[in-house]
XYZ file of N, CA and C in Angstrom:
666
model
N 117.683 88.297 95.307
C 116.506 88.866 94.661
C 116.280 90.277 95.159
N 115.903 91.143 94.252
C 115.612 92.518 94.648
C 114.235 92.574 95.281
N 114.184 92.944 96.529
C 112.909 92.970 97.248
C 112.235 94.314 97.074
N 110.939 94.294 96.895
C 110.190 95.547 96.791
C 110.225 96.265 98.121
N 110.363 97.571 98.066
C 110.423 98.370 99.270
C 109.150 99.198 99.402
N 108.992 99.814 100.577
C 107.889 100.757 100.744
C 106.661 100.121 101.350
N 105.561 100.900 101.346
C 104.318 100.472 101.966
C 103.328 100.074 100.891
N 102.553 99.058 101.185
C 101.542 98.609 100.257
C 100.236 99.329 100.548
N 99.556 99.788 99.500
C 98.331 100.565 99.703
C 97.127 99.651 99.709
N 96.540 99.466 100.886
C 95.332 98.647 100.984
C 94.275 99.370 101.802
N 94.508 100.645 102.101
C 93.539 101.409 102.865
C 93.483 101.022 104.326
N 94.440 100.204 104.771
C 94.395 99.757 106.167
C 95.765 99.778 106.794
N 96.691 100.550 106.226
C 98.039 100.583 106.770
C 99.018 100.032 105.773
N 100.228 99.677 106.251
C 101.246 99.214 105.324
C 101.966 98.003 105.831
N 103.095 97.700 105.197
C 103.880 96.547 105.572
C 104.467 96.764 106.958
N 104.510 95.704 107.737
C 105.077 95.793 109.070
C 106.590 95.846 109.009
N 107.203 96.092 110.173
C 108.642 96.100 110.265
C 109.196 94.765 109.780
N 110.280 94.752 108.971
C 110.802 93.510 108.418
C 111.309 92.530 109.452
N 111.461 92.953 110.724
C 111.923 92.023 111.739
C 110.801 91.121 112.230
N 109.563 91.420 111.816
C 108.447 90.623 112.314
C 108.434 89.231 111.693
N 107.634 88.378 112.240
C 107.512 86.985 111.833
C 107.334 86.842 110.329
N 108.084 85.921 109.715
C 108.058 85.765 108.269
C 106.691 85.350 107.744
N 106.114 84.325 108.312
C 104.883 83.756 107.779
C 103.816 83.728 108.867
N 102.782 84.522 108.682
C 101.702 84.612 109.678
C 100.642 83.584 109.314
N 101.006 82.289 109.432
C 100.119 81.212 108.992
C 100.138 80.061 109.991
N 100.037 80.343 111.264
C 100.164 79.324 112.297
C 99.109 78.245 112.231
N 99.226 77.301 113.144
C 98.316 76.157 113.162
C 96.868 76.590 113.349
N 96.657 77.776 113.948
C 95.298 78.240 114.177
C 94.652 78.796 112.909
N 95.392 78.882 111.838
C 94.841 79.426 110.603
C 93.703 78.545 110.098
N 92.624 79.156 109.620
C 91.487 78.373 109.115
C 91.888 77.510 107.919
N 91.208 76.392 107.710
C 91.520 75.517 106.572
C 91.459 76.240 105.228
N 90.524 77.180 105.061
C 90.426 77.871 103.770
C 91.669 78.712 103.509
N 92.228 79.315 104.553
C 93.435 80.116 104.375
C 94.625 79.217 104.086
N 94.730 78.096 104.803
C 95.837 77.178 104.542
C 95.757 76.639 103.121
N 94.541 76.376 102.639
C 94.387 75.886 101.272
C 94.797 76.952 100.265
N 94.444 78.206 100.539
C 94.812 79.300 99.644
C 96.326 79.472 99.593
N 96.981 79.344 100.732
C 98.435 79.453 100.783
C 99.090 78.274 100.074
N 98.578 77.069 100.285
C 99.124 75.887 99.602
C 99.053 76.055 98.086
N 97.957 76.658 97.596
C 97.826 76.881 96.158
C 98.887 77.861 95.662
N 99.191 78.879 96.447
C 100.255 79.812 96.073
C 101.597 79.097 96.001
N 101.855 78.246 96.963
C 103.144 77.556 97.023
C 103.327 76.564 95.883
N 102.226 76.038 95.366
C 102.321 75.003 94.328
C 102.113 75.543 92.916
N 101.883 76.825 92.770
C 101.610 77.401 91.450
C 102.814 77.234 90.521
N 102.545 76.941 89.254
C 103.594 76.823 88.245
C 103.657 78.140 87.469
N 104.841 78.742 87.439
C 104.995 80.075 86.878
C 106.059 80.075 85.779
N 106.055 81.126 84.963
C 107.052 81.197 83.892
C 108.444 81.308 84.501
N 109.446 80.683 83.878
C 110.770 80.546 84.500
C 111.506 81.859 84.727
N 111.154 82.919 83.996
C 111.866 84.190 84.183
C 111.490 84.892 85.486
N 110.438 84.425 86.142
C 109.987 85.065 87.378
C 110.391 84.199 88.567
N 111.259 84.734 89.407
C 111.691 84.035 90.610
C 110.837 84.501 91.784
N 110.209 83.560 92.458
C 109.289 83.870 93.555
C 109.735 83.146 94.813
N 109.660 83.828 95.939
C 109.987 83.194 97.211
C 109.193 83.845 98.339
N 108.942 83.104 99.428
C 108.218 83.678 100.568
C 109.022 84.808 101.201
N 108.338 85.734 101.808
C 108.978 86.828 102.525
C 108.161 87.148 103.768
N 108.597 88.102 104.537
C 107.905 88.453 105.773
C 106.508 88.975 105.464
N 105.554 88.499 106.210
C 104.162 88.908 105.998
C 103.751 89.944 107.027
N 102.901 90.898 106.666
C 102.398 91.874 107.640
C 101.472 91.187 108.630
N 101.418 91.699 109.835
C 100.567 91.097 110.863
C 99.490 92.044 111.368
N 99.442 93.255 110.838
C 98.462 94.214 111.340
C 97.346 94.515 110.339
N 97.446 93.984 109.141
C 96.420 94.261 108.145
C 95.234 93.316 108.247
N 95.478 92.111 108.740
C 94.425 91.098 108.835
C 94.866 90.031 109.827
N 93.931 89.227 110.335
C 94.319 88.166 111.272
C 95.307 87.169 110.687
N 95.229 86.933 109.370
C 96.116 85.972 108.722
C 96.670 86.579 107.444
N 97.965 86.354 107.204
C 98.604 86.928 106.022
C 99.742 86.043 105.562
N 99.982 86.075 104.267
C 101.097 85.330 103.659
C 101.646 86.205 102.544
N 102.964 86.294 102.437
C 103.568 87.209 101.474
C 104.613 86.520 100.609
N 104.701 86.987 99.378
C 105.699 86.526 98.420
C 106.384 87.751 97.819
N 107.660 87.604 97.480
C 108.335 88.617 96.684
C 108.838 87.946 95.417
N 108.977 88.732 94.366
C 109.365 88.167 93.085
C 110.248 89.137 92.332
N 111.063 88.603 91.446
C 111.875 89.408 90.542
C 111.825 88.759 89.170
N 111.719 89.588 88.157
C 111.830 89.111 86.769
C 113.306 89.140 86.420
N 113.857 87.977 86.083
C 115.296 87.819 85.968
C 115.701 87.516 84.529
N 116.756 88.201 84.084
C 117.376 87.927 82.791
C 118.858 87.752 83.053
N 119.324 86.503 83.108
C 120.707 86.237 83.475
C 120.932 86.607 84.927
N 121.852 87.557 85.170
C 122.112 87.995 86.542
C 121.532 89.378 86.797
N 120.554 89.775 85.989
C 119.967 91.103 86.121
C 118.474 91.021 86.435
N 118.023 91.921 87.286
C 116.604 92.016 87.630
C 115.956 93.095 86.769
N 114.886 92.731 86.060
C 114.194 93.674 85.190
C 113.043 94.373 85.897
N 112.454 93.712 86.877
C 111.354 94.283 87.654
C 111.247 93.479 88.942
N 110.629 94.035 89.949
C 110.445 93.296 91.195
C 109.134 93.706 91.848
N 108.709 92.923 92.797
C 107.445 93.225 93.441
C 107.167 92.327 94.629
N 106.055 92.606 95.270
C 105.621 91.835 96.438
C 104.117 91.641 96.361
N 103.672 90.445 96.702
C 102.247 90.115 96.714
C 101.892 89.566 98.086
N 100.841 90.110 98.683
C 100.417 89.694 100.023
C 98.982 89.194 99.969
N 98.769 88.013 100.520
C 97.423 87.465 100.666
C 96.959 87.713 102.093
N 95.819 88.388 102.240
C 95.237 88.669 103.544
C 93.948 87.876 103.717
N 93.659 87.490 104.960
C 92.418 86.767 105.240
C 91.858 87.193 106.587
N 90.597 87.570 106.572
C 89.862 87.897 107.796
C 88.588 87.056 107.787
N 88.531 86.003 108.597
C 87.359 85.118 108.592
C 86.052 85.842 108.866
N 86.109 86.963 109.573
C 84.895 87.714 109.884
C 84.448 88.601 108.725
N 85.255 88.684 107.698
C 84.927 89.553 106.577
C 85.380 90.979 106.840
N 85.410 91.768 105.776
C 85.883 93.144 105.872
C 85.011 93.985 104.944
N 84.409 95.028 105.497
C 83.488 95.848 104.712
C 84.141 96.421 103.459
N 85.359 96.908 103.604
C 86.040 97.521 102.458
C 86.395 96.489 101.389
N 86.636 95.245 101.811
C 86.997 94.205 100.857
C 85.776 93.612 100.162
N 84.641 93.603 100.883
C 83.466 92.869 100.407
C 83.797 91.389 100.234
N 84.491 90.847 101.208
C 84.885 89.442 101.176
C 85.773 89.135 102.367
N 86.305 87.927 102.410
C 87.176 87.531 103.509
C 88.638 87.455 103.102
N 88.931 87.566 101.805
C 90.303 87.544 101.311
C 90.601 88.859 100.597
N 91.869 89.223 100.586
C 92.318 90.409 99.860
C 93.743 90.177 99.383
N 94.038 90.602 98.167
C 95.390 90.561 97.627
C 95.904 91.991 97.516
N 97.126 92.201 97.969
C 97.749 93.522 97.971
C 99.102 93.397 97.283
N 99.437 94.359 96.410
C 100.673 94.225 95.659
C 101.416 95.540 95.488
N 102.708 95.406 95.276
C 103.587 96.485 94.881
C 104.474 95.947 93.770
N 104.530 96.643 92.634
C 105.351 96.255 91.484
C 106.166 97.458 91.055
N 107.457 97.245 90.739
C 108.324 98.350 90.341
C 109.205 97.965 89.159
N 109.536 98.949 88.328
C 110.499 98.769 87.248
C 111.025 100.131 86.830
N 112.223 100.146 86.243
C 112.773 101.386 85.727
C 112.356 101.578 84.273
N 112.257 102.850 83.863
C 111.814 103.196 82.521
C 112.757 104.200 81.896
N 112.714 104.267 80.571
C 113.356 105.376 79.889
C 112.588 106.646 80.240
N 113.281 107.772 80.446
C 112.589 109.016 80.794
C 111.499 109.398 79.802
N 111.736 109.133 78.500
C 110.722 109.494 77.505
C 109.435 108.699 77.715
N 109.584 107.409 78.060
C 108.413 106.579 78.300
C 107.692 107.039 79.562
N 108.473 107.390 80.575
C 107.869 107.826 81.834
C 107.078 109.117 81.658
N 107.436 109.909 80.641
C 106.757 111.187 80.415
C 105.444 111.027 79.659
N 105.154 109.838 79.171
C 103.923 109.610 78.408
C 102.715 109.818 79.335
N 101.818 110.737 79.030
C 100.687 111.006 79.926
C 99.729 109.828 80.060
N 99.757 108.902 79.109
C 98.856 107.756 79.167
C 99.437 106.581 79.959
N 100.688 106.690 80.377
C 101.345 105.557 81.025
C 100.602 105.042 82.258
N 100.148 105.880 83.188
C 99.436 105.345 84.365
C 98.200 104.529 83.986
N 97.419 105.020 83.017
C 96.226 104.283 82.600
C 96.599 102.950 81.970
N 97.671 102.962 81.174
C 98.115 101.726 80.535
C 98.558 100.716 81.580
N 99.346 101.160 82.557
C 99.827 100.245 83.593
C 98.677 99.650 84.400
N 97.675 100.464 84.732
C 96.525 99.932 85.455
C 95.774 98.915 84.606
N 95.675 99.178 83.303
C 94.984 98.236 82.421
C 95.755 96.926 82.301
N 97.081 96.974 82.486
C 97.852 95.733 82.473
C 97.447 94.844 83.642
N 97.226 95.449 84.804
C 96.808 94.665 85.966
C 95.438 94.042 85.742
N 94.455 94.861 85.411
C 93.103 94.324 85.215
C 93.054 93.373 84.027
N 93.827 93.685 82.985
C 93.855 92.806 81.811
C 94.467 91.455 82.115
N 95.495 91.425 82.967
C 96.125 90.160 83.339
C 95.148 89.270 84.098
N 94.351 89.870 84.980
C 93.357 89.097 85.723
C 92.256 88.584 84.795
N 91.785 89.447 83.917
C 90.708 89.066 83.004
C 91.164 88.022 81.995
N 92.409 88.118 81.546
C 92.923 87.173 80.554
C 92.948 85.748 81.089
N 93.064 85.602 82.392
C 93.065 84.263 83.006
C 91.687 83.875 83.528
N 90.674 84.664 83.179
C 89.308 84.325 83.557
C 89.029 84.421 85.036
N 89.758 85.287 85.741
C 89.602 85.404 87.188
C 88.538 86.435 87.531
N 87.768 86.151 88.551
C 86.763 87.102 89.025
C 87.275 87.764 90.292
N 87.012 89.057 90.396
C 87.509 89.815 91.531
C 86.631 91.047 91.709
N 86.791 91.697 92.848
C 85.991 92.883 93.123
C 86.769 93.917 93.895
N 86.185 95.100 94.052
C 86.730 96.197 94.844
C 88.196 96.504 94.547
N 88.574 96.630 93.259
C 89.979 96.966 92.972
C 90.284 98.415 93.332
N 91.478 98.665 93.813
C 91.918 100.033 94.099
C 93.432 100.079 94.006
N 93.962 101.272 93.775
C 95.409 101.376 93.709
C 95.895 102.673 93.120
N 97.212 102.758 92.973
C 97.854 103.929 92.405
C 98.954 103.497 91.446
N 99.221 104.338 90.457
C 100.371 104.176 89.573
C 101.193 105.452 89.702
N 102.442 105.301 90.097
C 103.296 106.456 90.386
C 104.524 106.453 89.489
N 104.821 107.623 88.930
C 106.051 107.801 88.167
C 106.994 108.683 88.965
N 108.258 108.287 89.032
C 109.250 109.078 89.751
C 110.494 109.220 88.878
N 111.087 110.398 88.894
C 112.294 110.654 88.112
C 113.398 111.167 89.022
N 114.632 110.735 88.750
C 115.793 111.185 89.508
C 116.793 111.822 88.557
N 117.275 113.012 88.914
C 118.290 113.712 88.131
C 119.476 113.962 89.043
N 120.670 113.774 88.525
C 121.873 113.790 89.352
C 122.722 115.020 89.067
N 123.349 115.553 90.136
C 124.115 116.789 90.032
C 125.408 116.676 90.830
N 126.294 117.630 90.603
C 127.548 117.670 91.342
C 128.388 116.427 91.082
N 128.801 115.786 92.166
C 129.628 114.596 92.031
C 128.938 113.425 91.377
N 127.605 113.500 91.261
C 126.839 112.413 90.634
C 126.372 112.787 89.230
N 126.861 113.908 88.712
C 126.361 114.424 87.438
C 126.581 113.472 86.271
N 127.529 112.565 86.393
C 127.811 111.643 85.293
C 126.725 110.583 85.133
N 125.918 110.417 86.162
C 124.852 109.406 86.074
C 123.720 109.913 85.184
N 123.180 109.040 84.340
C 122.034 109.462 83.528
C 120.778 109.570 84.374
N 119.864 110.415 83.939
C 118.583 110.524 84.648
C 117.888 109.163 84.664
N 117.195 108.876 85.743
C 116.519 107.586 85.898
C 115.050 107.813 86.229
N 114.198 106.972 85.674
C 112.766 107.056 85.939
C 112.253 105.683 86.346
N 111.266 105.673 87.223
C 110.719 104.421 87.746
C 109.203 104.472 87.739
N 108.594 103.336 87.430
C 107.146 103.193 87.537
C 106.859 102.286 88.726
N 105.830 102.623 89.474
C 105.471 101.842 90.656
C 103.954 101.661 90.676
N 103.527 100.411 90.760
C 102.109 100.087 90.810
C 101.800 99.517 92.194
N 100.882 100.160 92.903
C 100.407 99.659 94.190
C 98.918 99.397 94.038
N 98.487 98.211 94.371
C 97.088 97.869 94.123
C 96.608 96.804 95.089
N 95.294 96.708 95.214
C 94.680 95.637 95.993
C 93.338 95.296 95.369
N 92.935 94.050 95.529
C 91.651 93.594 94.999
C 91.190 92.373 95.787
N 89.903 92.085 95.691
C 89.309 90.960 96.407
C 89.098 89.795 95.451
N 89.838 88.696 95.615
C 89.617 87.522 94.772
C 88.316 86.837 95.178
N 87.471 86.541 94.223
C 86.199 85.895 94.548
C 86.434 84.467 95.021
N 85.718 84.100 96.064
C 85.885 82.773 96.651
C 85.203 81.725 95.793
N 85.884 80.586 95.668
C 85.359 79.498 94.867
C 84.842 78.357 95.718
N 85.056 77.151 95.256
C 84.579 75.963 95.948
C 85.144 75.896 97.357
N 84.281 75.723 98.336
C 84.715 75.622 99.718
C 85.159 76.938 100.319
N 84.878 78.048 99.628
C 85.264 79.350 100.155
C 86.704 79.730 99.895
N 87.392 78.977 99.026
C 88.806 79.237 98.735
C 88.941 79.915 97.371
N 89.578 81.077 97.296
C 89.779 81.729 95.996
C 90.871 81.032 95.197
N 90.894 81.278 93.902
C 91.903 80.694 93.020
C 93.196 81.505 93.150
N 93.885 81.321 94.256
C 95.087 82.115 94.503
C 96.204 81.780 93.523
N 96.281 80.532 93.066
C 97.305 80.178 92.084
C 97.088 80.957 90.797
N 95.837 81.081 90.380
C 95.525 81.843 89.181
C 95.851 83.318 89.350
N 95.547 83.865 90.517
C 95.845 85.277 90.764
C 97.353 85.509 90.806
N 98.101 84.554 91.359
C 99.552 84.683 91.369
C 100.104 84.647 89.943
N 99.571 83.751 89.122
C 100.027 83.678 87.728
C 99.725 84.978 86.992
N 98.545 85.550 87.225
C 98.198 86.825 86.593
C 99.128 87.931 87.079
N 99.455 87.921 88.360
C 100.373 88.919 88.899
C 101.746 88.783 88.259
N 102.193 87.558 88.042
C 103.474 87.354 87.364
C 103.399 87.820 85.912
N 102.229 87.680 85.282
C 102.049 88.237 83.940
C 102.244 89.751 83.962
N 101.702 90.403 85.004
C 101.880 91.844 85.143
C 103.358 92.193 85.300
N 104.061 91.467 86.150
C 105.491 91.699 86.324
C 106.237 91.573 84.999
N 105.876 90.544 84.221
C 106.541 90.331 82.943
C 106.273 91.489 81.985
N 105.028 91.987 81.983
C 104.701 93.110 81.118
C 105.499 94.351 81.497
N 105.561 94.642 82.785
C 106.296 95.810 83.247
C 107.784 95.676 82.919
N 108.288 94.444 82.973
C 109.696 94.206 82.683
C 110.001 94.249 81.193
N 108.972 94.208 80.336
C 109.188 94.244 78.904
C 109.424 92.890 78.282
N 109.026 91.804 78.972
C 109.198 90.471 78.407
C 108.158 90.208 77.317
N 108.471 89.331 76.362
C 107.483 88.956 75.355
C 106.393 88.104 75.973
N 105.285 87.874 75.247
C 104.210 87.025 75.769
C 104.726 85.665 76.208
N 104.037 85.078 77.193
C 104.473 83.804 77.757
C 104.370 82.656 76.769
N 103.414 82.712 75.829
C 103.225 81.617 74.884
C 102.777 82.121 73.540
N 102.863 81.283 72.489
C 102.440 81.696 71.164
C 100.983 82.128 71.152
N 100.724 83.250 70.512
C 99.347 83.704 70.365
C 98.767 84.354 71.589
N 99.578 84.579 72.625
C 99.075 85.212 73.833
C 99.090 86.721 73.647
N 97.983 87.249 73.190
C 97.907 88.679 72.891
C 97.608 89.508 74.131
N 97.431 88.839 75.272
C 97.080 89.582 76.482
C 98.268 90.351 77.043
N 99.480 89.975 76.615
C 100.670 90.640 77.110
C 101.107 91.696 76.114
N 101.040 92.948 76.522
C 101.508 94.067 75.708
C 102.796 94.551 76.331
N 103.924 94.364 75.648
C 105.210 94.635 76.267
C 105.490 96.120 76.347
N 106.276 96.470 77.357
C 106.672 97.848 77.591
C 107.864 98.168 76.702
N 107.905 99.320 76.035
C 109.087 99.699 75.269
C 110.328 99.643 76.154
N 111.476 99.364 75.539
C 112.700 99.132 76.289
C 112.965 100.229 77.299
N 113.138 99.825 78.540
C 113.411 100.788 79.581
C 114.903 100.881 79.789
N 115.326 101.718 80.739
C 116.743 101.858 81.018
C 117.306 100.523 81.464
N 118.598 100.328 81.225
C 119.243 99.057 81.466
C 118.880 98.421 82.778
N 118.725 97.066 82.813
C 118.313 96.376 84.036
C 119.331 96.531 85.161
N 118.838 96.341 86.352
C 119.688 96.469 87.532
C 120.450 95.176 87.751
N 121.727 95.292 88.122
C 122.502 94.107 88.467
C 122.022 93.576 89.795
N 122.025 92.286 89.925
C 121.528 91.666 91.149
C 122.603 91.665 92.217
């Protein structure tokens, strides 16, 4: 699986060194956090999205759990990303809650699409729209949408120009019964976002919440 690289923007630092402990969910973790993690592990997702646990940051919050995902078509990855669940039992002023979700999503685009001045606004609306379409409540959203282009010269001149879109975001999932947020629902919405960025069709008949991205540059081989 293609793992998302880079730092996640949550206003409190970034991803820790990959050599650190994979899952920061020890026995001392509060029951509400363990329940939130169990919901992530048991979520049912569309088959094109492959999800697996990955190393979790340990400096953003007392407790953290991380997943990475790739949208797969055969042996090719169309988009990839990482989702981190943070929990601070004491609460966090910036979060306005005790839980926080932090994400990084990436995909390649055709240069013409990347040049569209409305693209960042559209990509951000895909995130908020995915959450709203599943009836999820959340607060304090923040993030960035970045477009990057690469042009090749000299010995690499034969390569076509490449463009990439990158969404970094965080939001506070509202706590439900027993103080546990609907993390399974938020994970499903995040996978909807991945599917949209990858250009997949809607997950089901009549699902108008998914607006597909025009065909981007050929998918990456896995």
